[in-house]
mmCIF file of C-alpha atoms in Angstrom:
data_model
loop_
_atom_site.group_PDB
_atom_site.id
_atom_site.type_symbol
_atom_site.label_atom_id
_atom_site.label_comp_id
_atom_site.label_asym_id
_atom_site.label_seq_id
_atom_site.Cartn_x
_atom_site.Cartn_y
_atom_site.Cartn_z
ATOM 1 C CA MET A 22 -8.222 20.828 -7.719
ATOM 2 C CA LYS A 23 -5.290 18.438 -7.753
ATOM 3 C CA LYS A 24 -5.846 14.843 -8.457
ATOM 4 C CA ALA A 25 -4.135 11.936 -6.585
ATOM 5 C CA TYR A 26 -4.286 8.156 -7.108
ATOM 6 C CA SER A 27 -3.288 5.741 -4.404
ATOM 7 C CA ILE A 28 -2.079 2.264 -5.410
ATOM 8 C CA ILE A 29 -2.120 1.530 -1.639
ATOM 9 C CA SER A 30 -5.618 0.479 -0.928
ATOM 10 C CA ASN A 31 -5.714 0.715 2.827
ATOM 11 C CA LEU A 32 -4.783 4.439 3.531
ATOM 12 C CA SER A 33 -6.152 5.411 6.906
ATOM 13 C CA LYS A 34 -9.364 7.472 7.044
ATOM 14 C CA GLU A 35 -7.482 10.296 8.770
ATOM 15 C CA ALA A 36 -4.994 10.433 5.886
ATOM 16 C CA ILE A 37 -7.791 10.466 3.291
ATOM 17 C CA THR A 38 -9.488 13.300 5.179
ATOM 18 C CA ILE A 39 -6.330 15.390 5.211
ATOM 19 C CA LEU A 40 -6.067 15.156 1.421
ATOM 20 C CA GLU A 41 -9.698 15.987 0.870
ATOM 21 C CA LYS A 42 -9.655 18.991 3.150
ATOM 22 C CA ASN A 43 -6.729 20.292 1.193
ATOM 23 C CA ASN A 44 -8.695 20.159 -2.145
ATOM 24 C CA ILE A 45 -6.957 17.035 -3.378
ATOM 25 C CA LYS A 46 -9.327 14.654 -5.086
ATOM 26 C CA LEU A 47 -8.293 11.063 -4.166
ATOM 27 C CA THR A 48 -8.894 7.920 -6.143
ATOM 28 C CA ILE A 49 -8.024 4.627 -4.370
ATOM 29 C CA ASN A 50 -7.091 1.364 -5.988
ATOM 30 C CA ASN A 51 -9.670 -1.017 -4.641
ATOM 31 C CA SER A 52 -7.820 -4.255 -5.691
ATOM 32 C CA ASP A 53 -4.468 -5.885 -4.949
ATOM 33 C CA HIS A 54 -3.347 -5.308 -8.534
ATOM 34 C CA ILE A 55 0.014 -3.526 -8.741
ATOM 35 C CA PRO A 56 0.135 -1.506 -12.021
ATOM 36 C CA ASN A 57 2.796 -2.493 -14.566
ATOM 37 C CA ALA A 58 5.062 0.003 -16.349
ATOM 38 C CA GLU A 59 2.513 0.838 -18.981
ATOM 39 C CA GLU A 60 -0.317 1.338 -16.465
ATOM 40 C CA LEU A 61 1.913 3.557 -14.346
ATOM 41 C CA ILE A 62 2.497 5.849 -17.364
ATOM 42 C CA VAL A 63 -1.291 6.192 -17.825
ATOM 43 C CA LEU A 64 -1.813 7.011 -14.231
ATOM 44 C CA LEU A 65 0.964 9.636 -14.155
ATOM 45 C CA GLN A 66 -0.424 11.275 -17.278
ATOM 46 C CA GLU A 67 -3.902 11.506 -15.617
ATOM 47 C CA TYR A 68 -2.970 12.330 -11.915
ATOM 48 C CA ASP A 69 -0.835 14.939 -10.253
ATOM 49 C CA VAL A 70 0.135 12.636 -7.331
ATOM 50 C CA LEU A 71 0.749 8.941 -7.293
ATOM 51 C CA ILE A 72 0.917 7.156 -3.942
ATOM 52 C CA ILE A 73 2.812 3.840 -4.115
ATOM 53 C CA GLY A 74 4.493 1.167 -1.981
ATOM 54 C CA VAL A 75 7.756 -0.775 -2.388
ATOM 55 C CA LYS A 76 6.213 -3.324 -4.708
ATOM 56 C CA THR A 77 5.561 -0.676 -7.319
ATOM 57 C CA ILE A 78 8.629 -0.378 -9.559
ATOM 58 C CA VAL A 79 9.121 3.007 -11.139
ATOM 59 C CA THR A 80 11.635 3.048 -14.025
ATOM 60 C CA LYS A 81 13.230 5.969 -15.830
ATOM 61 C CA ASP A 82 11.021 5.181 -18.901
ATOM 62 C CA ILE A 83 8.129 7.091 -17.369
ATOM 63 C CA LEU A 84 10.035 10.437 -17.917
ATOM 64 C CA GLU A 85 9.485 10.173 -21.632
ATOM 65 C CA HIS A 86 5.724 10.213 -21.181
ATOM 66 C CA ILE A 87 5.159 13.087 -18.674
ATOM 67 C CA SER A 88 5.311 16.794 -19.455
ATOM 68 C CA SER A 89 4.018 18.419 -16.328
ATOM 69 C CA PRO A 90 5.188 18.293 -12.615
ATOM 70 C CA LYS A 91 4.305 15.178 -10.741
ATOM 71 C CA ILE A 92 4.573 13.894 -7.156
ATOM 72 C CA ILE A 93 5.384 10.293 -6.520
ATOM 73 C CA ALA A 94 4.829 9.498 -2.832
ATOM 74 C CA THR A 95 6.163 6.090 -1.624
ATOM 75 C CA LEU A 96 4.978 4.622 1.740
ATOM 76 C CA SER A 97 8.476 3.547 2.578
ATOM 77 C CA ILE A 98 11.853 4.736 3.779
ATOM 78 C CA GLY A 99 13.768 3.113 0.924
ATOM 79 C CA LEU A 100 13.766 4.418 -2.576
ATOM 80 C CA ASP A 101 15.455 1.478 -4.378
ATOM 81 C CA HIS A 102 12.127 0.774 -6.227
ATOM 82 C CA ILE A 103 12.386 4.193 -7.972
ATOM 83 C CA ASP A 104 15.091 4.668 -10.556
ATOM 84 C CA LYS A 105 17.654 7.302 -9.747
ATOM 85 C CA GLU A 106 16.901 9.214 -12.917
ATOM 86 C CA VAL A 107 13.306 9.657 -11.733
ATOM 87 C CA ARG A 108 14.343 10.836 -8.275
ATOM 88 C CA GLU A 109 16.601 13.405 -9.813
ATOM 89 C CA SER A 110 14.211 14.587 -12.544
ATOM 90 C CA ASP A 111 12.991 18.217 -12.405
ATOM 91 C CA LEU A 112 9.524 17.035 -13.377
ATOM 92 C CA VAL A 113 9.124 14.529 -10.462
ATOM 93 C CA HIS A 114 9.197 15.233 -6.802
ATOM 94 C CA VAL A 115 9.694 12.006 -4.854
ATOM 95 C CA ILE A 116 8.440 11.872 -1.333
ATOM 96 C CA ASN A 117 9.268 9.105 1.076
ATOM 97 C CA ILE A 118 8.769 8.304 4.800
ATOM 98 C CA LYS A 119 11.856 9.361 6.872
ATOM 99 C CA ASN A 120 10.625 9.315 10.481
ATOM 100 C CA ALA A 121 7.289 7.691 11.097
ATOM 101 C CA ASN A 122 8.448 3.971 11.598
ATOM 102 C CA THR A 123 11.933 4.561 13.012
ATOM 103 C CA ILE A 124 10.886 3.755 16.665
ATOM 104 C CA SER A 125 9.024 0.598 15.441
ATOM 105 C CA VAL A 126 12.119 -0.723 13.565
ATOM 106 C CA ALA A 127 14.412 0.067 16.414
ATOM 107 C CA GLU A 128 12.088 -1.855 18.821
ATOM 108 C CA HIS A 129 12.104 -4.732 16.358
ATOM 109 C CA ILE A 130 15.852 -4.683 16.195
ATOM 110 C CA PHE A 131 16.012 -5.107 19.984
ATOM 111 C CA SER A 132 13.432 -7.855 19.992
ATOM 112 C CA LEU A 133 15.727 -9.847 17.622
ATOM 113 C CA ILE A 134 18.772 -9.093 19.672
ATOM 114 C CA LEU A 135 17.110 -10.137 22.993
ATOM 115 C CA GLY A 136 15.261 -12.997 21.424
ATOM 116 C CA LEU A 137 18.547 -14.437 20.175
ATOM 117 C CA ASN A 138 20.726 -13.765 23.141
ATOM 118 C CA LYS A 139 18.100 -14.780 25.707
ATOM 119 C CA ARG A 140 17.382 -17.963 23.702
ATOM 120 C CA VAL A 141 13.657 -17.106 23.659
ATOM 121 C CA TYR A 142 13.053 -18.650 20.230
ATOM 122 C CA GLU A 143 14.925 -21.812 21.021
ATOM 123 C CA SER A 144 13.365 -22.110 24.456
ATOM 124 C CA ASN A 145 9.870 -21.838 23.065
ATOM 125 C CA ASN A 146 10.637 -24.457 20.467
ATOM 126 C CA LEU A 147 11.898 -26.896 23.162
ATOM 127 C CA VAL A 148 8.652 -26.449 25.072
ATOM 128 C CA LEU A 149 6.580 -27.178 21.958
ATOM 129 C CA GLN A 150 8.652 -30.331 21.508
ATOM 130 C CA GLN A 151 8.092 -31.322 25.287
ATOM 131 C CA LYS A 152 11.782 -30.737 25.990
ATOM 132 C CA GLY A 153 11.207 -27.694 27.920
ATOM 133 C CA HIS A 154 14.172 -27.774 30.309
ATOM 134 C CA LYS A 155 17.150 -25.405 30.459
ATOM 135 C CA LYS A 156 19.535 -28.247 30.134
ATOM 136 C CA ASN A 157 18.391 -28.761 26.674
ATOM 137 C CA LEU A 158 19.438 -25.325 25.477
ATOM 138 C CA HIS A 159 22.405 -25.704 23.067
ATOM 139 C CA GLU A 160 24.044 -22.678 24.948
ATOM 140 C CA ARG A 161 23.104 -20.652 28.041
ATOM 141 C CA PRO A 162 21.323 -17.319 27.632
ATOM 142 C CA GLU A 163 23.598 -14.241 27.600
ATOM 143 C CA ASP A 164 23.134 -10.692 28.789
ATOM 144 C CA ILE A 165 23.457 -7.925 26.309
ATOM 145 C CA SER A 166 24.365 -5.240 28.935
ATOM 146 C CA ASN A 167 27.873 -3.789 28.366
ATOM 147 C CA LYS A 168 28.232 -5.634 25.116
ATOM 148 C CA LYS A 169 29.889 -3.966 22.096
ATOM 149 C CA LEU A 170 27.243 -2.858 19.721
ATOM 150 C CA GLY A 171 28.580 -2.080 16.182
ATOM 151 C CA LEU A 172 26.234 0.130 14.108
ATOM 152 C CA ILE A 173 26.321 0.149 10.302
ATOM 153 C CA GLY A 174 24.695 3.336 9.251
ATOM 154 C CA ALA A 175 23.965 6.573 11.064
ATOM 155 C CA GLY A 176 20.464 7.542 10.048
ATOM 156 C CA ASN A 177 17.254 7.953 11.954
ATOM 157 C CA ILE A 178 16.774 4.298 12.850
ATOM 158 C CA THR A 179 20.390 4.054 14.143
ATOM 159 C CA LYS A 180 19.687 7.072 16.403
ATOM 160 C CA GLU A 181 16.642 5.324 17.888
ATOM 161 C CA VAL A 182 18.730 2.131 18.373
ATOM 162 C CA ILE A 183 21.307 4.113 20.252
ATOM 163 C CA LYS A 184 18.765 5.594 22.558
ATOM 164 C CA ILE A 185 17.472 2.079 23.526
ATOM 165 C CA SER A 186 21.051 0.690 23.747
ATOM 166 C CA LYS A 187 21.792 3.292 26.541
ATOM 167 C CA VAL A 188 19.449 1.295 28.886
ATOM 168 C CA PHE A 189 21.829 -1.617 28.531
ATOM 169 C CA ASN A 190 25.033 0.391 28.850
ATOM 170 C CA MET A 191 26.289 -0.898 25.599
ATOM 171 C CA GLN A 192 29.643 0.227 24.102
ATOM 172 C CA LEU A 193 28.865 1.927 20.827
ATOM 173 C CA SER A 194 30.755 2.178 17.553
ATOM 174 C CA CYS A 195 29.478 3.237 14.150
ATOM 175 C CA TYR A 196 30.545 2.885 10.487
ATOM 176 C CA THR A 197 29.204 5.605 8.136
ATOM 177 C CA ARG A 198 30.581 6.909 4.908
ATOM 178 C CA ASN A 199 30.249 10.504 6.123
ATOM 179 C CA PRO A 200 31.037 10.638 9.866
ATOM 180 C CA ASN A 201 31.378 14.410 9.687
ATOM 181 C CA ASN A 202 27.684 14.625 8.894
ATOM 182 C CA HIS A 203 26.859 12.738 12.010
ATOM 183 C CA LYS A 204 28.852 14.383 14.869
ATOM 184 C CA ASP A 205 25.794 14.565 16.939
ATOM 185 C CA LEU A 206 26.203 10.870 17.613
ATOM 186 C CA LEU A 207 29.380 11.600 19.599
ATOM 187 C CA GLU A 208 27.204 13.041 22.308
ATOM 188 C CA TYR A 209 25.951 9.441 22.895
ATOM 189 C CA GLY A 210 29.441 8.084 23.300
ATOM 190 C CA VAL A 211 29.575 6.672 19.764
ATOM 191 C CA ILE A 212 33.041 6.079 18.358
ATOM 192 C CA PHE A 213 33.301 6.110 14.528
ATOM 193 C CA LYS A 214 35.309 3.237 13.059
ATOM 194 C CA SER A 215 35.939 1.527 9.697
ATOM 195 C CA LEU A 216 33.483 -1.210 8.511
ATOM 196 C CA ASP A 217 36.131 -3.911 9.002
ATOM 197 C CA GLU A 218 36.869 -2.739 12.580
ATOM 198 C CA ILE A 219 33.113 -2.859 13.365
ATOM 199 C CA LEU A 220 32.771 -6.341 11.999
ATOM 200 C CA LYS A 221 35.838 -7.721 13.717
ATOM 201 C CA GLU A 222 35.312 -6.166 17.176
ATOM 202 C CA SER A 223 31.541 -6.074 17.819
ATOM 203 C CA ASP A 224 29.553 -8.529 19.844
ATOM 204 C CA ILE A 225 26.406 -7.406 18.233
ATOM 205 C CA ILE A 226 26.137 -5.845 14.726
ATOM 206 C CA ASN A 227 23.153 -3.991 13.349
ATOM 207 C CA VAL A 228 22.745 -2.854 9.745
ATOM 208 C CA SER A 229 20.425 0.106 9.106
ATOM 209 C CA ILE A 230 21.288 1.587 5.700
ATOM 210 C CA PRO A 231 19.447 2.106 2.443
ATOM 211 C CA LEU A 232 20.019 -0.104 -0.540
ATOM 212 C CA THR A 233 21.971 1.779 -3.264
ATOM 213 C CA GLU A 234 24.519 0.696 -5.884
ATOM 214 C CA GLU A 235 27.245 1.505 -3.327
ATOM 215 C CA THR A 236 25.656 -0.554 -0.527
ATOM 216 C CA LYS A 237 24.537 -3.600 -2.527
ATOM 217 C CA TYR A 238 26.231 -6.618 -0.947
ATOM 218 C CA LEU A 239 28.225 -4.296 1.352
ATOM 219 C CA ILE A 240 28.245 -7.194 3.728
ATOM 220 C CA SER A 241 29.807 -9.789 1.458
ATOM 221 C CA LYS A 242 31.037 -13.218 2.214
ATOM 222 C CA ASP A 243 34.466 -11.932 2.953
ATOM 223 C CA LYS A 244 33.119 -9.305 5.342
ATOM 224 C CA ILE A 245 31.016 -11.974 7.092
ATOM 225 C CA GLU A 246 34.113 -14.030 7.639
ATOM 226 C CA LEU A 247 35.542 -11.004 9.664
ATOM 227 C CA MET A 248 32.799 -11.378 12.329
ATOM 228 C CA LYS A 249 33.384 -13.201 15.535
ATOM 229 C CA THR A 250 31.994 -16.732 15.607
ATOM 230 C CA THR A 251 30.103 -15.602 18.762
ATOM 231 C CA ALA A 252 28.643 -12.455 17.343
ATOM 232 C CA THR A 253 24.981 -11.566 16.788
ATOM 233 C CA PHE A 254 24.204 -10.046 13.365
ATOM 234 C CA ILE A 255 20.938 -8.137 12.694
ATOM 235 C CA ASN A 256 19.682 -6.894 9.339
ATOM 236 C CA THR A 257 16.338 -5.096 9.087
ATOM 237 C CA SER A 258 17.312 -3.248 5.848
ATOM 238 C CA ARG A 259 16.917 -4.446 2.280
ATOM 239 C CA VAL A 260 18.043 -8.112 1.721
ATOM 240 C CA ASP A 261 20.499 -7.302 -1.028
ATOM 241 C CA ILE A 262 22.769 -5.357 1.348
ATOM 242 C CA VAL A 263 23.910 -8.711 2.825
ATOM 243 C CA ASP A 264 25.009 -11.963 1.314
ATOM 244 C CA THR A 265 22.300 -13.938 3.096
ATOM 245 C CA LYS A 266 23.588 -17.287 1.888
ATOM 246 C CA ALA A 267 27.002 -16.769 3.272
ATOM 247 C CA LEU A 268 25.449 -15.421 6.516
ATOM 248 C CA ILE A 269 23.364 -18.533 7.070
ATOM 249 C CA GLU A 270 26.270 -20.807 6.117
ATOM 250 C CA LYS A 271 28.188 -19.243 9.006
ATOM 251 C CA ALA A 272 25.369 -19.705 11.276
ATOM 252 C CA ASP A 273 25.173 -23.337 10.306
ATOM 253 C CA LYS A 274 28.865 -23.853 10.847
ATOM 254 C CA TYR A 275 28.976 -22.052 14.204
ATOM 255 C CA ASN A 276 25.970 -22.501 16.432
ATOM 256 C CA THR A 277 27.365 -19.663 18.611
ATOM 257 C CA PHE A 278 26.868 -17.266 15.764
ATOM 258 C CA TYR A 279 23.442 -15.661 15.894
ATOM 259 C CA VAL A 280 21.485 -14.125 13.005
ATOM 260 C CA GLY A 281 18.310 -11.989 13.150
ATOM 261 C CA LEU A 282 16.826 -10.861 9.864
ATOM 262 C CA ASP A 283 13.731 -8.879 8.903
ATOM 263 C CA ILE A 284 13.696 -9.107 5.118
ATOM 264 C CA ASP A 285 11.698 -9.804 2.073
ATOM 265 C CA LEU A 286 12.025 -13.633 1.729
ATOM 266 C CA ASP A 287 11.427 -14.117 -2.039
ATOM 267 C CA GLU A 288 14.531 -15.690 -3.431
ATOM 268 C CA ASN A 289 15.606 -17.032 0.024
ATOM 269 C CA LYS A 290 12.498 -18.884 0.878
ATOM 270 C CA ASP A 291 13.951 -22.286 0.608
ATOM 271 C CA LEU A 292 17.250 -21.275 2.396
ATOM 272 C CA LEU A 293 15.363 -19.778 5.320
ATOM 273 C CA SER A 294 12.563 -22.325 5.703
ATOM 274 C CA GLN A 295 14.617 -24.620 7.851
ATOM 275 C CA TYR A 296 14.498 -24.164 11.678
ATOM 276 C CA ARG A 297 17.704 -23.129 13.313
ATOM 277 C CA ASP A 298 18.276 -22.475 17.065
ATOM 278 C CA ASN A 299 20.488 -19.514 16.276
ATOM 279 C CA VAL A 300 18.520 -17.795 13.543
ATOM 280 C CA ILE A 301 15.303 -15.775 13.725
ATOM 281 C CA ILE A 302 13.682 -14.534 10.547
ATOM 282 C CA THR A 303 10.673 -12.106 10.262
ATOM 283 C CA PRO A 304 9.149 -11.271 6.882
ATOM 284 C CA HIS A 305 9.915 -7.549 6.698
ATOM 285 C CA THR A 306 7.470 -6.654 9.470
ATOM 286 C CA ALA A 307 9.670 -4.352 11.594
ATOM 287 C CA GLY A 308 8.282 -1.112 10.207
ATOM 288 C CA VAL A 309 4.628 -1.981 10.003
ATOM 289 C CA SER A 310 3.299 -1.950 13.513
ATOM 290 C CA LYS A 311 -0.167 -0.529 13.988
ATOM 291 C CA GLN A 312 1.161 2.693 15.309
ATOM 292 C CA ALA A 313 3.818 2.952 12.612
ATOM 293 C CA ILE A 314 1.300 2.607 9.776
ATOM 294 C CA GLU A 315 -0.832 5.365 11.233
ATOM 295 C CA ARG A 316 2.202 7.624 11.460
ATOM 296 C CA MET A 317 3.405 6.729 8.028
ATOM 297 C CA ASP A 318 0.092 7.598 6.411
ATOM 298 C CA PHE A 319 -0.096 10.848 8.347
ATOM 299 C CA GLU A 320 3.525 11.861 7.481
ATOM 300 C CA LEU A 321 3.182 11.049 3.753
ATOM 301 C CA VAL A 322 -0.057 12.944 3.150
ATOM 302 C CA ASN A 323 1.119 15.960 5.086
ATOM 303 C CA ASN A 324 4.275 15.984 2.961
ATOM 304 C CA ILE A 325 2.153 15.755 -0.191
ATOM 305 C CA VAL A 326 0.000 18.723 0.909
ATOM 306 C CA ASN A 327 3.094 20.767 1.874
ATOM 307 C CA CYS A 328 4.788 19.975 -1.391
ATOM 308 C CA LEU A 329 1.788 21.065 -3.460
ATOM 309 C CA ASN A 330 1.563 24.285 -1.401
ATOM 310 C CA GLY A 331 5.246 24.939 -2.058
ATOM 311 C CA GLY A 332 6.153 24.454 1.541
ATOM 312 C CA ARG A 333 8.762 22.504 3.358
ATOM 313 C CA LEU A 334 8.309 18.679 3.864
ATOM 314 C CA TRP A 335 6.466 17.834 6.989
ATOM 315 C CA LYS A 336 8.257 15.890 9.673
ATOM 316 C CA ILE A 337 6.628 13.884 12.375
ATOM 317 C CA ILE A 338 8.039 14.463 15.871
ATOM 318 C CA ILE A 339 8.260 11.472 18.090
ATOM 319 C CA TYR A 340 8.984 12.012 21.816
#
């Protein structure tokens, strides 16, 4: 019998049942405590499988203390909380979530796009201030139909964004480091362009890429200056991909420049605590809808089972 330990305390009953039916003894962390580096080593020495979230930092130091194959399964798409050396180790198989919350994030992206362009957030705030009249809007609402949507990244979330965008007849362009790997996007009318072209030409820009050494601060202050002063910029990826301070400075300078962010606030709490008509912030909630969490748990544990059985990683199919 294999042994698994879940730092995530609220795994669904269905996910737990799947593990138990596959002869995997599961121990669940019943507190909010996130193990430190030393505690992680102890857990990895005792258990075959470790289920973690993005708040658990796994460094290369653990490799010095394990001598048998381990699975580290993270309830996230991103892997930036796990050192590259761990991900590439022959002793550790890292499993992440690649499909379960893509629809949820794509829907959230469009909620930000529509909320900003239709002035929903600002209009609601005016009502709360008893100034609820269209003449008090700083700028009229805009349609997003036929707008130029620039996509940074060509992964699963981008593909879902593209599907939704077709309803609005949007003009699609995409920047990705490896366009030859994503020729399927051409079927949707996507045109591959350089990053600078995307930033300069697009009415709406969406970032959906993982955080790596190459993508850290990819959207720098200089890149932000390339964007139209009337553009809408959306980031639901890791906060360190974008120079958030420079982005907000541009929004403060031009009230026709719209920003929608779904990020971990942490170091930006003070900067983002001020109300702005042209900025909407959500605290990294895009991928944690009720349905997404159920799918994520299900996908993760099935991948664990298949990995232990020497099979291929399980993929959730969403219609």
